[in-house]
Every structure is written in structure tokens, then in C-alpha cells.
Amino acid sequence: GDSVTQMEGPVTLSEEACLTINCTYTATGYPSLFWYVQYPGEGLQLLLKATKADDKGSNKGFEATYRKETTSFHLEKGSVQVSDSAVYFCALRENSGGYQKVTFGIGTKLQVIP
Amino acid sequence: GAGVSQSPSNKVTEKGKDVELRCDPISGHTALYWYRQSLGQGLEFLIYFQGNSAPDKSGLPSDRFSAERTGGSVSTLTIQRTQQEDSAVYLCASSPQFGAPQETQYFGPGTRLLVL
């Protein structure tokens, strides 16, 4: 079945440091890939997405590139801010028997310290 | 417009009691999902609705869990004879279109359930 593997946190970085959160997946078809973010005390919200190989999703300074050859969708940001502290979830969505099945990773907690 | 809403926001119940959790999706969204987020764990898929039907119930952890959706809109998740391990945040999400892999899910704020 489908699965998403992401690095376990927490990840602690100083402000302006470079961030990479790894995400790899297994899927039988051609999934769409997503990063969701959950800020403290808030609900999950979409951060970025990519729907086909080599697509790059970007938002709020975050980027992730859909790499089919390595089945990866790593989240990157060049300079993190304290306000980026949150839990980040990698997810895939695949057409399975005629409907869209979504599989989430376990989430990676990011703490950015001033 | 309004987002996905869930009620109650918090629920404390005693072991063995039944609870009902409600989800109001964004108007017009045909797909609705329930997830469970337990402490220290990721999102666990429970059930998916397309309109009023549930093609995939594979994520429901036991027969104490059931869900329904009426009128293609509101959904209720019912947990019978609650156990302490049912304590978690229950999240609902909806998306606008069936058959579109790129469609975004919009999440509600969740219901935090505590079973004493």
C-alpha cells in the first residue's frame, strides 16, 4: 500500500538557519504530493503541493520538488523564522479504485529559536 | 466563506459512554474525510465519504466506530462504549471535487476528545 516516511522531530534550528525536512513515499501509481503545516493551536493547512514529476511547489519561502526517481518530496527553506515553528506533514494523494486516497506522514515538529 | 467547522471543540467523557462528533464541510464540497491525531503520532485515516456514501471504511479502528453523512453535507462520527485509547484529536477535512488528485483538503479545527 501507499506510505509516506518523514524524518521524526523535533528539529531545532536557530533563526535564519537553513531547513530541510526529508520525505519519501511509496505508491503504486502517480500520486500528487503535499506538505501541510499545523501551527500551534491551529488546524492543518496546505503549505504547498506538486502534482507531477519535476514539479516544484513553493509558498512562504518553502519549496519542495517532486522527484520521481528518488520518490522524494523534501521540504526546504533557506532562512527560517521563529514564526515557522510548527508541525509539518508530508502527504500523498493517489487515485485508488476510482477515488482519492490520502496518506499522511507522522509529522515533523520544527522549533526555531531566536 | 466559512471553512470546515467541527463541534464540539472539546469533549470529556467517561469510559463506556457514547460520543458523537460533528463535521460541517465547506458548502459544495463533495468529499469528506475523518482522521485521528493521537499524541505523538501522525494523522490516522479513519473514513472517507464521497457524497453520502463511504467507499473506504478501512481506517475505522473497531466496530465501535461508525460514521454517516446525510444530504451530502454534515457528517457525524460516533464512538460507542468509549475507551481511554480513543482519546485523541479528531479532524475532519473536505475537498471540492471528486476525481481530482491535485485537490486540496481543507481541515477543520478538530475535536479534542478525552476519555477518563
Short mmCIF file of N, CA and C in Angstrom, two decimals, chain B residues 5-116:
data_model
loop_
_atom_site.label_atom_id
_atom_site.label_comp_id
_atom_site.label_asym_id
_atom_site.label_seq_id
_atom_site.Cartn_x
_atom_site.Cartn_y
_atom_site.Cartn_z
N SER B 5 -16.12 23.39 9.81
CA SER B 5 -16.31 23.56 11.25
C SER B 5 -16.60 22.21 11.90
N GLN B 6 -16.18 22.11 13.14
CA GLN B 6 -16.38 20.87 13.89
C GLN B 6 -16.91 21.21 15.27
N SER B 7 -17.74 20.32 15.77
CA SER B 7 -18.24 20.52 17.13
C SER B 7 -18.43 19.18 17.82
N PRO B 8 -18.27 19.14 19.15
CA PRO B 8 -17.74 20.24 19.96
C PRO B 8 -16.25 20.41 19.74
N SER B 9 -15.69 21.49 20.24
CA SER B 9 -14.25 21.68 20.09
C SER B 9 -13.50 20.80 21.11
N ASN B 10 -14.12 20.60 22.25
CA ASN B 10 -13.55 19.72 23.28
C ASN B 10 -14.66 18.86 23.85
N LYS B 11 -14.32 17.61 24.16
CA LYS B 11 -15.29 16.71 24.76
C LYS B 11 -14.58 15.84 25.77
N VAL B 12 -15.08 15.88 27.00
CA VAL B 12 -14.59 14.98 28.04
C VAL B 12 -15.71 14.01 28.38
N THR B 13 -15.41 12.75 28.37
CA THR B 13 -16.44 11.75 28.63
C THR B 13 -15.87 10.65 29.51
N GLU B 14 -16.77 9.88 30.05
CA GLU B 14 -16.35 8.76 30.88
C GLU B 14 -16.25 7.49 30.04
N LYS B 15 -15.34 6.65 30.40
CA LYS B 15 -15.18 5.37 29.72
C LYS B 15 -16.52 4.64 29.68
N GLY B 16 -16.83 4.11 28.50
CA GLY B 16 -18.06 3.35 28.33
C GLY B 16 -19.22 4.16 27.76
N LYS B 17 -19.10 5.48 27.77
CA LYS B 17 -20.16 6.32 27.21
C LYS B 17 -19.99 6.44 25.69
N ASP B 18 -21.09 6.78 25.03
CA ASP B 18 -21.04 7.03 23.58
C ASP B 18 -20.83 8.52 23.34
N VAL B 19 -20.12 8.85 22.26
CA VAL B 19 -19.95 10.25 21.87
C VAL B 19 -20.23 10.41 20.39
N GLU B 20 -20.69 11.62 20.06
CA GLU B 20 -20.95 11.98 18.66
C GLU B 20 -20.17 13.22 18.33
N LEU B 21 -19.41 13.16 17.26
CA LEU B 21 -18.64 14.30 16.80
C LEU B 21 -19.21 14.76 15.46
N ARG B 22 -19.28 16.07 15.29
CA ARG B 22 -19.95 16.59 14.10
C ARG B 22 -18.96 17.37 13.23
N CYS B 23 -19.17 17.25 11.93
CA CYS B 23 -18.36 18.00 10.97
C CYS B 23 -19.27 18.66 9.94
N ASP B 24 -19.08 19.97 9.77
CA ASP B 24 -19.77 20.72 8.72
C ASP B 24 -18.73 21.09 7.66
N PRO B 25 -18.77 20.45 6.50
CA PRO B 25 -17.76 20.76 5.48
C PRO B 25 -18.05 22.09 4.81
N ILE B 26 -17.13 22.52 4.01
CA ILE B 26 -17.35 23.72 3.21
C ILE B 26 -18.48 23.43 2.21
N SER B 27 -19.38 24.39 2.08
CA SER B 27 -20.54 24.20 1.22
C SER B 27 -20.12 23.84 -0.20
N GLY B 28 -20.72 22.77 -0.73
CA GLY B 28 -20.42 22.37 -2.10
C GLY B 28 -19.31 21.34 -2.21
N HIS B 29 -18.57 21.11 -1.12
CA HIS B 29 -17.52 20.10 -1.17
C HIS B 29 -18.13 18.71 -1.14
N THR B 30 -17.73 17.88 -2.11
CA THR B 30 -18.34 16.56 -2.21
C THR B 30 -17.61 15.51 -1.40
N ALA B 31 -16.33 15.69 -1.17
CA ALA B 31 -15.55 14.68 -0.45
C ALA B 31 -15.33 15.13 0.99
N LEU B 32 -15.43 14.18 1.89
CA LEU B 32 -15.25 14.46 3.32
C LEU B 32 -14.44 13.34 3.96
N TYR B 33 -13.49 13.72 4.77
CA TYR B 33 -12.58 12.76 5.40
C TYR B 33 -12.58 12.94 6.92
N TRP B 34 -12.44 11.84 7.62
CA TRP B 34 -12.19 11.87 9.06
C TRP B 34 -10.81 11.28 9.33
N TYR B 35 -10.07 11.96 10.22
CA TYR B 35 -8.76 11.50 10.66
C TYR B 35 -8.71 11.55 12.19
N ARG B 36 -7.76 10.82 12.73
CA ARG B 36 -7.50 10.87 14.17
C ARG B 36 -6.02 11.21 14.36
N GLN B 37 -5.78 12.13 15.26
CA GLN B 37 -4.40 12.53 15.57
C GLN B 37 -4.16 12.28 17.04
N SER B 38 -3.41 11.23 17.32
CA SER B 38 -3.12 10.89 18.71
C SER B 38 -1.80 11.51 19.12
N LEU B 39 -1.64 11.70 20.41
CA LEU B 39 -0.43 12.33 20.94
C LEU B 39 0.79 11.54 20.50
N GLY B 40 1.74 12.24 19.89
CA GLY B 40 2.98 11.59 19.48
C GLY B 40 2.87 10.77 18.22
N GLN B 41 1.71 10.79 17.60
CA GLN B 41 1.54 10.04 16.36
C GLN B 41 1.05 10.97 15.27
N GLY B 42 1.11 10.46 14.05
CA GLY B 42 0.67 11.27 12.92
C GLY B 42 -0.82 11.19 12.71
N LEU B 43 -1.23 11.58 11.54
CA LEU B 43 -2.63 11.53 11.18
C LEU B 43 -3.01 10.13 10.74
N GLU B 44 -4.06 9.62 11.36
CA GLU B 44 -4.54 8.28 11.04
C GLU B 44 -5.86 8.42 10.28
N PHE B 45 -5.89 7.92 9.07
CA PHE B 45 -7.11 7.97 8.27
C PHE B 45 -8.17 7.06 8.87
N LEU B 46 -9.38 7.57 8.98
CA LEU B 46 -10.47 6.77 9.53
C LEU B 46 -11.46 6.36 8.44
N ILE B 47 -12.02 7.36 7.76
CA ILE B 47 -13.08 7.05 6.80
C ILE B 47 -13.20 8.20 5.81
N TYR B 48 -13.70 7.88 4.64
CA TYR B 48 -13.83 8.84 3.56
C TYR B 48 -15.25 8.77 3.02
N PHE B 49 -15.85 9.90 2.72
CA PHE B 49 -17.18 9.97 2.09
C PHE B 49 -17.06 10.65 0.75
N GLN B 50 -17.75 10.07 -0.23
CA GLN B 50 -17.98 10.74 -1.50
C GLN B 50 -19.49 10.92 -1.58
N GLY B 51 -19.95 12.15 -1.45
CA GLY B 51 -21.39 12.37 -1.29
C GLY B 51 -21.82 11.74 0.03
N ASN B 52 -22.85 10.92 -0.03
CA ASN B 52 -23.33 10.27 1.19
C ASN B 52 -22.78 8.87 1.39
N SER B 53 -22.04 8.38 0.44
CA SER B 53 -21.55 7.01 0.55
C SER B 53 -20.10 6.99 0.99
N ALA B 54 -19.73 5.90 1.62
CA ALA B 54 -18.39 5.77 2.18
C ALA B 54 -17.67 4.62 1.49
N PRO B 55 -16.93 4.92 0.42
CA PRO B 55 -16.24 3.84 -0.29
C PRO B 55 -15.13 3.18 0.50
N ASP B 56 -14.60 3.89 1.48
CA ASP B 56 -13.47 3.35 2.20
C ASP B 56 -13.67 3.55 3.69
N LYS B 57 -13.95 2.44 4.39
CA LYS B 57 -14.10 2.48 5.84
C LYS B 57 -12.94 1.74 6.50
N SER B 58 -11.90 1.50 5.73
CA SER B 58 -10.84 0.61 6.19
C SER B 58 -10.09 1.15 7.40
N GLY B 59 -10.16 2.46 7.59
CA GLY B 59 -9.40 3.04 8.68
C GLY B 59 -10.09 3.01 10.03
N LEU B 60 -11.36 2.68 10.05
CA LEU B 60 -12.07 2.65 11.34
C LEU B 60 -11.43 1.58 12.23
N PRO B 61 -10.98 1.97 13.44
CA PRO B 61 -10.18 1.05 14.25
C PRO B 61 -10.95 -0.11 14.84
N SER B 62 -12.25 0.03 15.02
CA SER B 62 -13.04 -1.09 15.56
C SER B 62 -14.49 -0.87 15.21
N ASP B 63 -15.32 -1.87 15.52
CA ASP B 63 -16.75 -1.73 15.20
C ASP B 63 -17.46 -0.79 16.17
N ARG B 64 -16.74 -0.23 17.12
CA ARG B 64 -17.34 0.79 17.98
C ARG B 64 -17.42 2.13 17.26
N PHE B 65 -16.68 2.24 16.18
CA PHE B 65 -16.63 3.48 15.41
C PHE B 65 -17.55 3.38 14.20
N SER B 66 -18.34 4.41 13.99
CA SER B 66 -19.18 4.48 12.80
C SER B 66 -19.31 5.94 12.39
N ALA B 67 -19.67 6.13 11.14
CA ALA B 67 -19.85 7.50 10.65
C ALA B 67 -20.93 7.51 9.59
N GLU B 68 -21.60 8.63 9.52
CA GLU B 68 -22.58 8.79 8.46
C GLU B 68 -22.54 10.22 7.95
N ARG B 69 -23.08 10.36 6.77
CA ARG B 69 -23.18 11.68 6.16
C ARG B 69 -24.52 11.77 5.48
N THR B 70 -25.25 12.80 5.76
CA THR B 70 -26.59 12.94 5.20
C THR B 70 -26.66 14.21 4.35
N GLY B 71 -27.42 14.12 3.27
CA GLY B 71 -27.62 15.28 2.41
C GLY B 71 -26.35 15.74 1.75
N GLY B 72 -25.34 14.88 1.72
CA GLY B 72 -24.09 15.27 1.09
C GLY B 72 -23.38 16.40 1.81
N SER B 73 -23.75 16.62 3.08
CA SER B 73 -23.16 17.75 3.78
C SER B 73 -22.61 17.31 5.14
N VAL B 74 -23.38 17.52 6.19
CA VAL B 74 -22.91 17.28 7.56
C VAL B 74 -22.59 15.80 7.76
N SER B 75 -21.52 15.56 8.52
CA SER B 75 -21.15 14.20 8.88
C SER B 75 -21.04 14.08 10.39
N THR B 76 -21.41 12.92 10.90
CA THR B 76 -21.19 12.65 12.32
C THR B 76 -20.36 11.38 12.46
N LEU B 77 -19.41 11.44 13.36
CA LEU B 77 -18.59 10.29 13.72
C LEU B 77 -19.03 9.87 15.12
N THR B 78 -19.45 8.63 15.26
CA THR B 78 -19.94 8.13 16.54
C THR B 78 -18.97 7.09 17.08
N ILE B 79 -18.64 7.25 18.34
CA ILE B 79 -17.81 6.25 19.03
C ILE B 79 -18.65 5.68 20.16
N GLN B 80 -18.90 4.41 20.11
CA GLN B 80 -19.70 3.75 21.16
C GLN B 80 -18.78 3.16 22.21
N ARG B 81 -19.27 3.14 23.43
CA ARG B 81 -18.54 2.49 24.55
C ARG B 81 -17.08 2.94 24.54
N THR B 82 -16.89 4.25 24.66
CA THR B 82 -15.55 4.82 24.51
C THR B 82 -14.55 4.18 25.47
N GLN B 83 -13.32 4.10 25.00
CA GLN B 83 -12.19 3.59 25.77
C GLN B 83 -11.16 4.70 25.91
N GLN B 84 -10.26 4.55 26.87
CA GLN B 84 -9.27 5.59 27.09
C GLN B 84 -8.36 5.76 25.87
N GLU B 85 -8.12 4.69 25.14
CA GLU B 85 -7.25 4.81 23.97
C GLU B 85 -7.91 5.56 22.82
N ASP B 86 -9.22 5.87 22.98
CA ASP B 86 -9.89 6.68 21.95
C ASP B 86 -9.56 8.16 22.11
N SER B 87 -8.93 8.54 23.20
CA SER B 87 -8.58 9.93 23.42
C SER B 87 -7.62 10.41 22.33
N ALA B 88 -8.01 11.48 21.66
CA ALA B 88 -7.24 11.99 20.52
C ALA B 88 -7.92 13.25 20.02
N VAL B 89 -7.31 13.86 19.02
CA VAL B 89 -7.97 14.95 18.29
C VAL B 89 -8.53 14.34 17.01
N TYR B 90 -9.81 14.54 16.79
CA TYR B 90 -10.48 14.01 15.60
C TYR B 90 -10.65 15.15 14.61
N LEU B 91 -10.04 14.97 13.45
CA LEU B 91 -10.03 16.01 12.44
C LEU B 91 -10.92 15.63 11.26
N CYS B 92 -11.60 16.62 10.75
CA CYS B 92 -12.43 16.45 9.56
C CYS B 92 -11.85 17.32 8.46
N ALA B 93 -11.90 16.84 7.25
CA ALA B 93 -11.44 17.64 6.11
C ALA B 93 -12.42 17.45 4.96
N SER B 94 -12.52 18.46 4.11
CA SER B 94 -13.34 18.31 2.91
C SER B 94 -12.56 18.82 1.71
N SER B 95 -12.94 18.33 0.57
CA SER B 95 -12.33 18.82 -0.67
C SER B 95 -13.42 18.94 -1.73
N PRO B 96 -13.22 19.85 -2.67
CA PRO B 96 -14.34 20.25 -3.54
C PRO B 96 -14.72 19.29 -4.64
N GLN B 97 -13.79 18.44 -5.04
CA GLN B 97 -14.08 17.75 -6.30
C GLN B 97 -13.64 16.31 -6.26
N PHE B 98 -14.48 15.46 -6.70
CA PHE B 98 -14.13 14.05 -6.75
C PHE B 98 -13.31 13.78 -8.01
N GLY B 99 -12.32 12.92 -7.89
CA GLY B 99 -11.56 12.50 -9.05
C GLY B 99 -10.48 13.49 -9.46
N ALA B 100 -10.08 14.35 -8.57
CA ALA B 100 -9.04 15.32 -8.91
C ALA B 100 -7.88 15.15 -7.94
N PRO B 101 -6.83 14.50 -8.36
CA PRO B 101 -5.73 14.18 -7.43
C PRO B 101 -5.08 15.41 -6.83
N GLN B 102 -5.15 16.53 -7.54
CA GLN B 102 -4.45 17.70 -7.05
C GLN B 102 -5.28 18.51 -6.09
N GLU B 103 -6.52 18.08 -5.82
CA GLU B 103 -7.37 18.88 -4.98
C GLU B 103 -6.87 18.95 -3.55
N THR B 104 -6.95 20.13 -2.99
CA THR B 104 -6.51 20.37 -1.63
C THR B 104 -7.59 19.95 -0.65
N GLN B 105 -7.17 19.42 0.47
CA GLN B 105 -8.10 19.17 1.57
C GLN B 105 -8.09 20.37 2.49
N TYR B 106 -9.25 20.75 2.95
CA TYR B 106 -9.40 21.85 3.88
C TYR B 106 -9.82 21.25 5.23
N PHE B 107 -9.01 21.54 6.23
CA PHE B 107 -9.22 20.90 7.52
C PHE B 107 -10.01 21.79 8.47
N GLY B 108 -10.80 21.13 9.31
CA GLY B 108 -11.44 21.81 10.41
C GLY B 108 -10.49 21.91 11.59
N PRO B 109 -10.90 22.59 12.65
CA PRO B 109 -10.03 22.79 13.81
C PRO B 109 -9.90 21.56 14.69
N GLY B 110 -10.77 20.58 14.48
CA GLY B 110 -10.67 19.35 15.26
C GLY B 110 -11.53 19.35 16.50
N THR B 111 -11.83 18.15 16.96
CA THR B 111 -12.48 17.95 18.26
C THR B 111 -11.50 17.17 19.14
N ARG B 112 -11.19 17.78 20.28
CA ARG B 112 -10.28 17.11 21.21
C ARG B 112 -11.10 16.26 22.16
N LEU B 113 -10.94 14.96 22.07
CA LEU B 113 -11.70 14.02 22.90
C LEU B 113 -10.82 13.45 24.00
N LEU B 114 -11.31 13.53 25.21
CA LEU B 114 -10.62 12.95 26.35
C LEU B 114 -11.55 11.96 27.04
N VAL B 115 -11.13 10.72 27.12
CA VAL B 115 -11.93 9.68 27.78
C VAL B 115 -11.28 9.36 29.11
N LEU B 116 -12.03 9.59 30.16
CA LEU B 116 -11.47 9.39 31.51
C LEU B 116 -11.68 7.96 31.99
#
